[in-house]
PDB file of C-alpha atoms in Angstrom:
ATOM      1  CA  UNK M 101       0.000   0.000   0.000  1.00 47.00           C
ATOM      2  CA  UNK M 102       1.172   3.183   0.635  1.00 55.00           C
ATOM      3  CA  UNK M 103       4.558   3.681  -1.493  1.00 61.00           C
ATOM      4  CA  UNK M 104       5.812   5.075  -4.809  1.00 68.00           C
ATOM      5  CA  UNK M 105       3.862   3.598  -7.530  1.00 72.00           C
ATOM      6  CA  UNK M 106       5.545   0.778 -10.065  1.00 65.00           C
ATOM      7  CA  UNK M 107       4.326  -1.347 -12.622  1.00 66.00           C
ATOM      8  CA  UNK M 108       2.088  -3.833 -12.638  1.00 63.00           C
ATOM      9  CA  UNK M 109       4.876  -6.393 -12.359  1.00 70.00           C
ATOM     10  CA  UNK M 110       6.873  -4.168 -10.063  1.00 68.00           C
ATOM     11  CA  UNK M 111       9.598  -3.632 -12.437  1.00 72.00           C
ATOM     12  CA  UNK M 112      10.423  -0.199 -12.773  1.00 73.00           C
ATOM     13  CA  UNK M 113       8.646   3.071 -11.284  1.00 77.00           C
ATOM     14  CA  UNK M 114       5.176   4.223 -12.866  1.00 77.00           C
ATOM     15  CA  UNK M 115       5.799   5.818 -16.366  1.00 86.00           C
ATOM     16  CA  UNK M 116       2.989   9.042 -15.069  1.00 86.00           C
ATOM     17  CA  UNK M 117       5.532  10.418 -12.624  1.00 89.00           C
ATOM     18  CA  UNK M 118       7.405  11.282 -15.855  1.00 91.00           C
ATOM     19  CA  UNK M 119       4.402  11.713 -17.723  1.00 93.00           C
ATOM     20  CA  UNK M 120       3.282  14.464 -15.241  1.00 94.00           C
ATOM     21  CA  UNK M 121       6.735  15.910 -15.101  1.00 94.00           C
ATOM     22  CA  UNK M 122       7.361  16.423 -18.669  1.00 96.00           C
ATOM     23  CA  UNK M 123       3.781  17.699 -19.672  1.00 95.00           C
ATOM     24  CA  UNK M 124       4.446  20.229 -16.726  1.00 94.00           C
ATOM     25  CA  UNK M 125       7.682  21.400 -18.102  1.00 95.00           C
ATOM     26  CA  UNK M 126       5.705  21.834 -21.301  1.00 95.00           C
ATOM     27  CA  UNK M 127       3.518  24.552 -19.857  1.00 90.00           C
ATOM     28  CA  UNK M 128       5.185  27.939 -21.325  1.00 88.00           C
ATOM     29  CA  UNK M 129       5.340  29.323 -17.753  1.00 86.00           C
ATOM     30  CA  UNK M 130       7.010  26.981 -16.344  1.00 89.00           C
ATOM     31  CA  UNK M 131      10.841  26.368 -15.921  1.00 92.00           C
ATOM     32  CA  UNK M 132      11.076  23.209 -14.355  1.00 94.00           C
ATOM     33  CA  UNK M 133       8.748  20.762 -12.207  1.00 95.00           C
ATOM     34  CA  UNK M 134       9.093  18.041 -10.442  1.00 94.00           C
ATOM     35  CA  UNK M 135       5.993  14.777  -9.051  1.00 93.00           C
ATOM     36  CA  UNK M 136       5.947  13.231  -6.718  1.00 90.00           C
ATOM     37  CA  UNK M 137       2.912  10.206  -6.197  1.00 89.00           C
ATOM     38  CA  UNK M 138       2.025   7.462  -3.605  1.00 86.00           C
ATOM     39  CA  UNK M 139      -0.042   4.587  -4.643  1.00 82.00           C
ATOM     40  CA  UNK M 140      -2.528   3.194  -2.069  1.00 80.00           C
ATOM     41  CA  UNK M 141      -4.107   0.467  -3.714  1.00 77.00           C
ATOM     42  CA  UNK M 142      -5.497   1.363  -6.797  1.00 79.00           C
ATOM     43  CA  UNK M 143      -5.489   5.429  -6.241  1.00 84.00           C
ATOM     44  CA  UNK M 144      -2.255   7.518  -7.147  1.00 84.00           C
ATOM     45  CA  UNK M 145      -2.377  10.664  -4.534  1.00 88.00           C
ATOM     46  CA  UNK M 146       0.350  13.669  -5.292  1.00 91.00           C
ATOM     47  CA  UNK M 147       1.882  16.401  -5.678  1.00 93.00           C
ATOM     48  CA  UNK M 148       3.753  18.715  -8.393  1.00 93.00           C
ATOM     49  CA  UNK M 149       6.325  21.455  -7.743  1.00 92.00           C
ATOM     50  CA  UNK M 150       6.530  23.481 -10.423  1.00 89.00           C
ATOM     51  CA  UNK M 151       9.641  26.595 -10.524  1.00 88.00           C
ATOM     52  CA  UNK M 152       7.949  29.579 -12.607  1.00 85.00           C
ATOM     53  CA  UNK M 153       9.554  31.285 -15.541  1.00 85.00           C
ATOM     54  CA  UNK M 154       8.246  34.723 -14.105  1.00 79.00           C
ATOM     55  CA  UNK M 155       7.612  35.287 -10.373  1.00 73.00           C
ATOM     56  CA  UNK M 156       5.505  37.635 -10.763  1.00 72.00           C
ATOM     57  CA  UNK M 157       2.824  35.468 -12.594  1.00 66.00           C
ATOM     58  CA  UNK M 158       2.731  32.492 -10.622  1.00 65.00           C
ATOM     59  CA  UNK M 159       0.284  32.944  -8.227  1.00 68.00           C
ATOM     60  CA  UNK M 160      -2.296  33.610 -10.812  1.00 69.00           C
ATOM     61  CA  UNK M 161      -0.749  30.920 -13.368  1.00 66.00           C
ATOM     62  CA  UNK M 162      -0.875  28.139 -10.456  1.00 65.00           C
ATOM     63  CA  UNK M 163      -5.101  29.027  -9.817  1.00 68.00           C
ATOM     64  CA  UNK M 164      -5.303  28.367 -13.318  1.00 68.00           C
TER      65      UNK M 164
END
């Protein structure tokens, strides 16, 4: 239960946490971001961190 998600077979980590980081860094305000997820059972629960391009925008960019 409650740990970093993998594959079904336990193999590697889940391919979303990269997923999720890479389609944040895609956002055009956004310089870098990182995920991080906990599986417990079959729900992912998480988190992003995201560094903004422009401080000034960011709270308004992170409502949207």
């Amino acid at each position: 239960m409650d740990s970093r998600p993998t594959r079904h077979d336990d193999s590697t980590t889940h391919p979303l946490i990269g997923d999720l980081e890479s389609e944040l860094r895609h956002l055009t305000w956004v310089t870098d971001a990182r995920v991080r997820l906990r599986e417990m059972g079959h729900v992912f629960v998480g988190e992003a961190f995201v560094v903004p391009a422009d401080d000034r925008e960011s709270v308004a960019r992170t409502q949207e």
